[in-house]
Amino acid sequence: MTGANLPNEIGTVVVGGGVLGMCIAGFLAEEGRDVAVLDSGGPAGSNANAGSLHVQMQSRFMRMYPEQVPALESALHFYPKAVAFWHEMERKLGADFGMKITGGLMIAEDHDQLAFLTYKAGRERALGLDAHILDRVELERIAPYLGPSVVGAELCANEGKLNPLQANAALRNWAVAGGALIVDDATVSEVRRDASGFRIQAGDRRIRAGTVVLAAGAGSRPIAAALGLPLSIEAEPLHVNITEPVAPFIHHMIQHADRPITLKQFASGHVVIGGGWPAHRAGPRDHPTVELSSLIGNATLAQHIAPAVGQLSIIRTWAGINTTTDGKGILGPVDGIPGLFVAIPGDAGYTLGPFSARLVADSVLGRTPSEDIASFTPSRFGGGR
Amino acid sequence: MTVQSVPPATQQSTAPDLVPVDLDGVVLHARRGESLAACLAGAGVVALRTTRTGAERGMFCGMGVCQDCLVEVDGRANMRACMVKVDRPLRVRREAFGRPPPTAMIGAAPKTVDDMPVLRPDVLVVGGGPAGLAAALAARRAGADVLLLDERSALGGQYFKQPAVSSGVRVDGQHETGRRLVEAVREAGVTVRSNALVWGAFTPLEFAADIEGSTARLCPRAAIIATGAYERAWAVPGWTLPGVMTTGAAQTLWRTAGRLPGKRVLIAGNGPLNLQLATELLAGGATVVAVVESASAPSPAGIGDILRLTMAAPGLAAEGLRMVAACRRAGVPMIHESHVAAIEQGEDGLLARIGGRHGQVLEADIVCLGYGFVPSNDLLRAIGVPHAPAAGGYHLETMRDESGATDIAGLFSVGDCTRIAGARVAQAEGALAGFAAARHLGLALSADARTEEARARSASNRHHRFQRALWSLYRPTIQAPPSDSGTILCRCEEVTLGDVEAAFAEGLVAAGAIKRRTRLGMGRCQGRYCAPALEALLDTRQPRVHDEYSGFAPRVPVKPIRIADLARPMDAP
């Protein structure tokens, strides 16, 4: 059920209808809990996602936030499990997410970059990933579309891609079929505690709930702050390009050791080019808006890496909102505020989405999550009561 | 499909104004300068490509908007036949969905925005139709340095449609007026770049353009957007069949290249453009099967409108009468209060089922649909100019003052891209905005310029009066096309009404969510045809706010842009 039939009181309110919120609602509904998802309906993270399933450490984050590498490494084992969990969800729902685990290549254009990848792959292997280095000759066998400047690459076999349009729709329908309420045009302005739980203000609607899960990415921050819970997260508007469809020729997800890019081809034939080029928010509604410098820089870098891409036309660009954390997810119950949970997955949040949702849903259900999430606590940024 | 028998290519050289076009191994004769679409239409070739589902498609809009006439030209995939000028021998292949990309490409260094040359004219005018030409001329006469960019290979736009071939076009007054305006623009010293697509608009006042396959940035002191309009979708079963095209597309074939779209032509829609096409095709020797008009036949009750219209523009009123008379003389049935309800492929042609007052089935080779226009406001929306829903329509109109000034400093918007009001209003508005842009630059207007400005203001008022009376006469008796669940709403992604209804059944209510769910509006044309149709559907579902945010968000590039072109800086001017 969706939309208008929202009761005044409900067991659990999930704030944010992205991949996290939708999965948590589905998991709770499966257990017979009454749950509503309130979503602002605007362009955000999951609904603007480009469908990369990341496993290896992204060089972009290692460059931007070198101090976060230890945190990244401590959560690295989540990533292959998260990709496997996506598979499990696809099977469980009997849906087609357009998912392909064809491996991810992080390319190097000189020997310093290759040395960096060699070191990185070694660390990742030690942490359980299937990662190794390919030289130019080996690369040409599996990725003949790469340009002449590429000298080698790290291949991480656990990586892949899916089509977020298909996945999001299937997850939503599953949650609705399970009995979750989805309200699409409900921007939560405030969550307040009261004697029996929480009062949630969403537009002119007011709902009481015993449990609240904040799963609105960077949009969770002001809501949490008003509850006395500081969250160290930032909204990062990012740029995505998509080309006209052609016959499949790029099978891997491609990244670069030293430049921001993800490049992959959907099963639909469209090539999606993104990977961390900036966008900004503009207009009276703070709409994520693309920048010319990102469009030119990102698309021409794609042509440089895979020259055949140059013959394709970009048919559309868009911008979405990534949520950056301190390098790892913010997951689980909030100390001192019974009934309040946070579900913000951290870097490559879409990849981590369903898996992180399972962990948070389990803690909402009073079960022991399959992973120890103590170090992911939302209370780690201070603000204890 | 039939392909005219043609002499072998070796005989071409004797006729200097004929150019060989090799279509999948069959050589056709193009008239030098005509569009590839015109050449193919002349040879009776209507099906140009197949879609993902294997359906055939041909030229629909004829003006570079719908992205349906895609063919491979000299090895380059997905070229719009209607926008390719035949000025040299071409090798053309029919296009298929999702073909492999070309291989063995050479890598190129990545580029940054700073690699692209920045042009800084006083005034940038985007669009070379009546509004853009008048705007460029006015701003230039007032002393500004003016750059005019136009996507087509020849100036004039969709109203003045200038002849592209040296002979074979019957030049009339409309052509001549356009030619004189174009000449005046050139003589005044406006810098003109044709084949220049402005595909992006960015704050505060920056534009990105593909100019003959290379990239330039434009940072003008003032910009006048005059990108015109395109034809509204009439999404009935069969409207995607090859041979079904817009009235404007058929008219472009005739007025630019002297080509008939086919032998037997059915023209249906709302408004006088359909009548004009009928008289033109009759003069060219076509059989006009009928003109199907959704408005009522003029009656004594409409006498007030006729008087108002005649007083506002007596020349146009007389022209209208002449067109009606020409159709009568030729025995063309004028079927009022009726519309095309469905089209299917028959044995010997297209079968159009006519709905409304005079239901019947008509057979034709070509069906032209002319059901009104939608503004091409994509650049204006991309840069963030406020828009509001058009009264009684499902498109947006640009908010601006009477000089065309928007709420972005230095940005003006004129003509049909702002609000549909026809070529004469557009031309008058263009002049007003050209002078206003000059004032914005601090230029003082001469007495002559001020007189010209006053004349434009009164012309704008007069032609607005004409338009009001005209559309009161032509008030349609049907608003939305009759669709069934199998009817394609989104031509590009082949999304049907049934697909959209299924998304409604899942509880989706926002246009963006329906786009992501169904892929409606995600294709090459950027939702230009299906977006208004979706807005109309959403309105029938539940009360809701219909505003500039309720539809699809604007996206750049506003038309597809090749990455190799994006990576090629334009030679510094």
PDB file of C-alpha atoms in Angstrom, chain A residues 173-332:
ATOM      1  CA  ASN A 173       7.294  -3.626  -4.858  1.00  0.00           C
ATOM      2  CA  TRP A 174       8.589  -6.282  -2.486  1.00  0.00           C
ATOM      3  CA  ALA A 175       8.324  -3.939   0.505  1.00  0.00           C
ATOM      4  CA  VAL A 176       4.814  -2.891  -0.499  1.00  0.00           C
ATOM      5  CA  ALA A 177       3.729  -6.480  -1.070  1.00  0.00           C
ATOM      6  CA  GLY A 178       5.012  -7.313   2.417  1.00  0.00           C
ATOM      7  CA  GLY A 179       2.741  -4.663   3.881  1.00  0.00           C
ATOM      8  CA  ALA A 180       5.032  -1.667   4.246  1.00  0.00           C
ATOM      9  CA  LEU A 181       3.498   1.741   3.635  1.00  0.00           C
ATOM     10  CA  ILE A 182       5.446   3.963   1.257  1.00  0.00           C
ATOM     11  CA  VAL A 183       4.687   7.674   1.263  1.00  0.00           C
ATOM     12  CA  ASP A 184       6.443   9.438  -1.589  1.00  0.00           C
ATOM     13  CA  ASP A 185       5.866  13.099  -1.024  1.00  0.00           C
ATOM     14  CA  ALA A 186       6.518  13.291   2.689  1.00  0.00           C
ATOM     15  CA  THR A 187       9.510  15.427   3.629  1.00  0.00           C
ATOM     16  CA  VAL A 188      10.243  14.869   7.294  1.00  0.00           C
ATOM     17  CA  SER A 189      11.004  18.209   8.886  1.00  0.00           C
ATOM     18  CA  GLU A 190      11.301  17.088  12.485  1.00  0.00           C
ATOM     19  CA  VAL A 191      11.392  14.055  14.741  1.00  0.00           C
ATOM     20  CA  ARG A 192      10.709  14.711  18.444  1.00  0.00           C
ATOM     21  CA  ARG A 193      10.795  12.390  21.401  1.00  0.00           C
ATOM     22  CA  ASP A 194       7.768  12.020  23.600  1.00  0.00           C
ATOM     23  CA  ALA A 195       6.803   9.770  26.478  1.00  0.00           C
ATOM     24  CA  SER A 196       5.970   6.753  24.316  1.00  0.00           C
ATOM     25  CA  GLY A 197       8.349   7.206  21.400  1.00  0.00           C
ATOM     26  CA  PHE A 198       8.521   9.794  18.662  1.00  0.00           C
ATOM     27  CA  ARG A 199       6.395  12.388  16.957  1.00  0.00           C
ATOM     28  CA  ILE A 200       7.255  12.855  13.297  1.00  0.00           C
ATOM     29  CA  GLN A 201       6.319  15.933  11.323  1.00  0.00           C
ATOM     30  CA  ALA A 202       6.160  15.397   7.536  1.00  0.00           C
ATOM     31  CA  GLY A 203       4.631  18.325   5.689  1.00  0.00           C
ATOM     32  CA  ASP A 204       1.248  18.821   7.322  1.00  0.00           C
ATOM     33  CA  ARG A 205       1.121  15.217   8.479  1.00  0.00           C
ATOM     34  CA  ARG A 206       2.007  14.243  12.050  1.00  0.00           C
ATOM     35  CA  ILE A 207       2.681  10.613  12.916  1.00  0.00           C
ATOM     36  CA  ARG A 208       3.579   8.896  16.188  1.00  0.00           C
ATOM     37  CA  ALA A 209       5.923   5.944  16.139  1.00  0.00           C
ATOM     38  CA  GLY A 210       7.648   3.804  18.716  1.00  0.00           C
ATOM     39  CA  THR A 211      10.681   3.304  16.521  1.00  0.00           C
ATOM     40  CA  VAL A 212      12.372   5.654  14.059  1.00  0.00           C
ATOM     41  CA  VAL A 213      15.092   4.667  11.579  1.00  0.00           C
ATOM     42  CA  LEU A 214      17.009   7.527   9.982  1.00  0.00           C
ATOM     43  CA  ALA A 215      17.926   6.310   6.506  1.00  0.00           C
ATOM     44  CA  ALA A 216      17.907   9.573   4.592  1.00  0.00           C
ATOM     45  CA  GLY A 217      21.608   9.821   3.837  1.00  0.00           C
ATOM     46  CA  ALA A 218      22.937  13.316   4.438  1.00  0.00           C
ATOM     47  CA  GLY A 219      19.339  14.434   4.939  1.00  0.00           C
ATOM     48  CA  SER A 220      19.431  12.555   8.241  1.00  0.00           C
ATOM     49  CA  ARG A 221      21.859  15.023   9.745  1.00  0.00           C
ATOM     50  CA  PRO A 222      19.536  17.914  10.671  1.00  0.00           C
ATOM     51  CA  ILE A 223      16.896  15.499  11.996  1.00  0.00           C
ATOM     52  CA  ALA A 224      19.473  13.737  14.155  1.00  0.00           C
ATOM     53  CA  ALA A 225      20.989  17.028  15.283  1.00  0.00           C
ATOM     54  CA  ALA A 226      17.594  18.215  16.563  1.00  0.00           C
ATOM     55  CA  LEU A 227      17.471  15.032  18.639  1.00  0.00           C
ATOM     56  CA  GLY A 228      20.867  15.872  20.115  1.00  0.00           C
ATOM     57  CA  LEU A 229      22.736  13.397  17.927  1.00  0.00           C
ATOM     58  CA  PRO A 230      25.572  14.856  15.872  1.00  0.00           C
ATOM     59  CA  LEU A 231      26.380  12.878  12.728  1.00  0.00           C
ATOM     60  CA  SER A 232      29.575  13.585  10.854  1.00  0.00           C
ATOM     61  CA  ILE A 233      28.247  13.244   7.320  1.00  0.00           C
ATOM     62  CA  GLU A 234      28.234  15.456   4.258  1.00  0.00           C
ATOM     63  CA  ALA A 235      26.117  15.653   1.137  1.00  0.00           C
ATOM     64  CA  GLU A 236      28.310  15.324  -1.920  1.00  0.00           C
ATOM     65  CA  PRO A 237      26.468  16.183  -5.191  1.00  0.00           C
ATOM     66  CA  LEU A 238      27.941  14.107  -8.008  1.00  0.00           C
ATOM     67  CA  HIS A 239      27.693  14.012 -11.773  1.00  0.00           C
ATOM     68  CA  VAL A 240      26.648  11.078 -13.997  1.00  0.00           C
ATOM     69  CA  ASN A 241      26.588  10.776 -17.818  1.00  0.00           C
ATOM     70  CA  ILE A 242      24.817   8.129 -19.862  1.00  0.00           C
ATOM     71  CA  THR A 243      25.352   7.364 -23.544  1.00  0.00           C
ATOM     72  CA  GLU A 244      23.150   6.000 -26.250  1.00  0.00           C
ATOM     73  CA  PRO A 245      22.916   2.181 -26.199  1.00  0.00           C
ATOM     74  CA  VAL A 246      25.308   0.019 -28.217  1.00  0.00           C
ATOM     75  CA  ALA A 247      25.973  -3.696 -28.316  1.00  0.00           C
ATOM     76  CA  PRO A 248      27.743  -4.862 -25.133  1.00  0.00           C
ATOM     77  CA  PHE A 249      31.516  -4.382 -25.396  1.00  0.00           C
ATOM     78  CA  ILE A 250      32.614  -3.192 -21.939  1.00  0.00           C
ATOM     79  CA  HIS A 251      32.058  -6.045 -19.522  1.00  0.00           C
ATOM     80  CA  HIS A 252      33.963  -4.808 -16.458  1.00  0.00           C
ATOM     81  CA  MET A 253      33.387  -1.888 -14.236  1.00  0.00           C
ATOM     82  CA  ILE A 254      36.339   0.405 -14.936  1.00  0.00           C
ATOM     83  CA  GLN A 255      38.045   2.762 -12.495  1.00  0.00           C
ATOM     84  CA  HIS A 256      41.353   4.592 -12.567  1.00  0.00           C
ATOM     85  CA  ALA A 257      44.203   4.471 -10.055  1.00  0.00           C
ATOM     86  CA  ASP A 258      44.676   8.220 -10.077  1.00  0.00           C
ATOM     87  CA  ARG A 259      41.637   9.892 -11.602  1.00  0.00           C
ATOM     88  CA  PRO A 260      37.984   9.929 -10.634  1.00  0.00           C
ATOM     89  CA  ILE A 261      35.945   7.762 -12.963  1.00  0.00           C
ATOM     90  CA  THR A 262      33.664   4.783 -13.055  1.00  0.00           C
ATOM     91  CA  LEU A 263      32.762   3.471 -16.477  1.00  0.00           C
ATOM     92  CA  LYS A 264      30.501   0.547 -17.203  1.00  0.00           C
ATOM     93  CA  GLN A 265      27.904  -0.686 -19.631  1.00  0.00           C
ATOM     94  CA  PHE A 266      24.449  -1.690 -18.513  1.00  0.00           C
ATOM     95  CA  ALA A 267      22.753  -4.771 -19.892  1.00  0.00           C
ATOM     96  CA  SER A 268      20.536  -2.284 -21.767  1.00  0.00           C
ATOM     97  CA  GLY A 269      23.620  -1.240 -23.768  1.00  0.00           C
ATOM     98  CA  HIS A 270      23.933   2.252 -22.284  1.00  0.00           C
ATOM     99  CA  VAL A 271      27.396   3.226 -21.079  1.00  0.00           C
ATOM    100  CA  VAL A 272      27.293   4.982 -17.726  1.00  0.00           C
ATOM    101  CA  ILE A 273      30.137   7.341 -16.890  1.00  0.00           C
ATOM    102  CA  GLY A 274      30.516   8.787 -13.412  1.00  0.00           C
ATOM    103  CA  GLY A 275      32.821   8.260 -10.506  1.00  0.00           C
ATOM    104  CA  GLY A 276      32.964  11.343  -8.372  1.00  0.00           C
ATOM    105  CA  TRP A 277      32.897  14.440 -10.549  1.00  0.00           C
ATOM    106  CA  PRO A 278      31.285  17.320  -8.681  1.00  0.00           C
ATOM    107  CA  ALA A 279      27.838  18.779  -9.160  1.00  0.00           C
ATOM    108  CA  HIS A 280      26.200  21.472  -7.064  1.00  0.00           C
ATOM    109  CA  ARG A 281      22.797  22.311  -5.679  1.00  0.00           C
ATOM    110  CA  ALA A 282      20.886  25.154  -7.280  1.00  0.00           C
ATOM    111  CA  GLY A 283      17.519  26.815  -7.509  1.00  0.00           C
ATOM    112  CA  PRO A 284      14.801  27.337  -4.954  1.00  0.00           C
ATOM    113  CA  ARG A 285      14.638  23.597  -4.259  1.00  0.00           C
ATOM    114  CA  ASP A 286      18.365  22.909  -3.995  1.00  0.00           C
ATOM    115  CA  HIS A 287      18.127  20.655  -7.022  1.00  0.00           C
ATOM    116  CA  PRO A 288      21.332  18.706  -7.710  1.00  0.00           C
ATOM    117  CA  THR A 289      22.609  20.343 -10.899  1.00  0.00           C
ATOM    118  CA  VAL A 290      25.370  19.329 -13.285  1.00  0.00           C
ATOM    119  CA  GLU A 291      28.448  21.383 -14.127  1.00  0.00           C
ATOM    120  CA  LEU A 292      29.998  21.846 -17.553  1.00  0.00           C
ATOM    121  CA  SER A 293      33.504  21.182 -16.227  1.00  0.00           C
ATOM    122  CA  SER A 294      32.439  17.782 -14.897  1.00  0.00           C
ATOM    123  CA  LEU A 295      30.626  16.866 -18.080  1.00  0.00           C
ATOM    124  CA  ILE A 296      33.638  17.617 -20.265  1.00  0.00           C
ATOM    125  CA  GLY A 297      36.239  16.246 -17.851  1.00  0.00           C
ATOM    126  CA  ASN A 298      34.385  13.051 -17.041  1.00  0.00           C
ATOM    127  CA  ALA A 299      33.260  12.160 -20.578  1.00  0.00           C
ATOM    128  CA  THR A 300      36.572  12.922 -22.267  1.00  0.00           C
ATOM    129  CA  LEU A 301      38.405  10.892 -19.621  1.00  0.00           C
ATOM    130  CA  ALA A 302      36.120   8.001 -20.528  1.00  0.00           C
ATOM    131  CA  GLN A 303      37.093   8.388 -24.174  1.00  0.00           C
ATOM    132  CA  HIS A 304      40.741   8.460 -23.174  1.00  0.00           C
ATOM    133  CA  ILE A 305      40.416   5.194 -21.257  1.00  0.00           C
ATOM    134  CA  ALA A 306      38.128   3.432 -23.750  1.00  0.00           C
ATOM    135  CA  PRO A 307      38.485   5.204 -27.115  1.00  0.00           C
ATOM    136  CA  ALA A 308      35.415   3.593 -28.730  1.00  0.00           C
ATOM    137  CA  VAL A 309      33.300   5.454 -26.176  1.00  0.00           C
ATOM    138  CA  GLY A 310      34.200   8.621 -28.082  1.00  0.00           C
ATOM    139  CA  GLN A 311      31.962   7.531 -30.938  1.00  0.00           C
ATOM    140  CA  LEU A 312      28.948   7.423 -28.644  1.00  0.00           C
ATOM    141  CA  SER A 313      26.686  10.328 -27.856  1.00  0.00           C
ATOM    142  CA  ILE A 314      25.814  11.366 -24.356  1.00  0.00           C
ATOM    143  CA  ILE A 315      22.046  11.403 -24.263  1.00  0.00           C
ATOM    144  CA  ARG A 316      21.591  12.620 -20.709  1.00  0.00           C
ATOM    145  CA  THR A 317      23.402  13.698 -17.591  1.00  0.00           C
ATOM    146  CA  TRP A 318      22.134  14.037 -14.062  1.00  0.00           C
ATOM    147  CA  ALA A 319      23.345  14.710 -10.589  1.00  0.00           C
ATOM    148  CA  GLY A 320      22.692  12.794  -7.406  1.00  0.00           C
ATOM    149  CA  ILE A 321      23.689  13.141  -3.791  1.00  0.00           C
ATOM    150  CA  ASN A 322      26.330  10.892  -2.306  1.00  0.00           C
ATOM    151  CA  THR A 323      26.679  10.854   1.472  1.00  0.00           C
ATOM    152  CA  THR A 324      30.218  10.793   2.803  1.00  0.00           C
ATOM    153  CA  THR A 325      30.997   9.608   6.305  1.00  0.00           C
ATOM    154  CA  ASP A 326      34.242   9.160   8.244  1.00  0.00           C
ATOM    155  CA  GLY A 327      35.047   6.156   6.060  1.00  0.00           C
ATOM    156  CA  LYS A 328      32.621   3.625   7.449  1.00  0.00           C
ATOM    157  CA  GLY A 329      28.917   3.196   7.873  1.00  0.00           C
ATOM    158  CA  ILE A 330      26.749   4.619  10.643  1.00  0.00           C
ATOM    159  CA  LEU A 331      24.557   1.711  11.594  1.00  0.00           C
ATOM    160  CA  GLY A 332      22.470   0.621  14.535  1.00  0.00           C
TER     161      GLY A 332
END
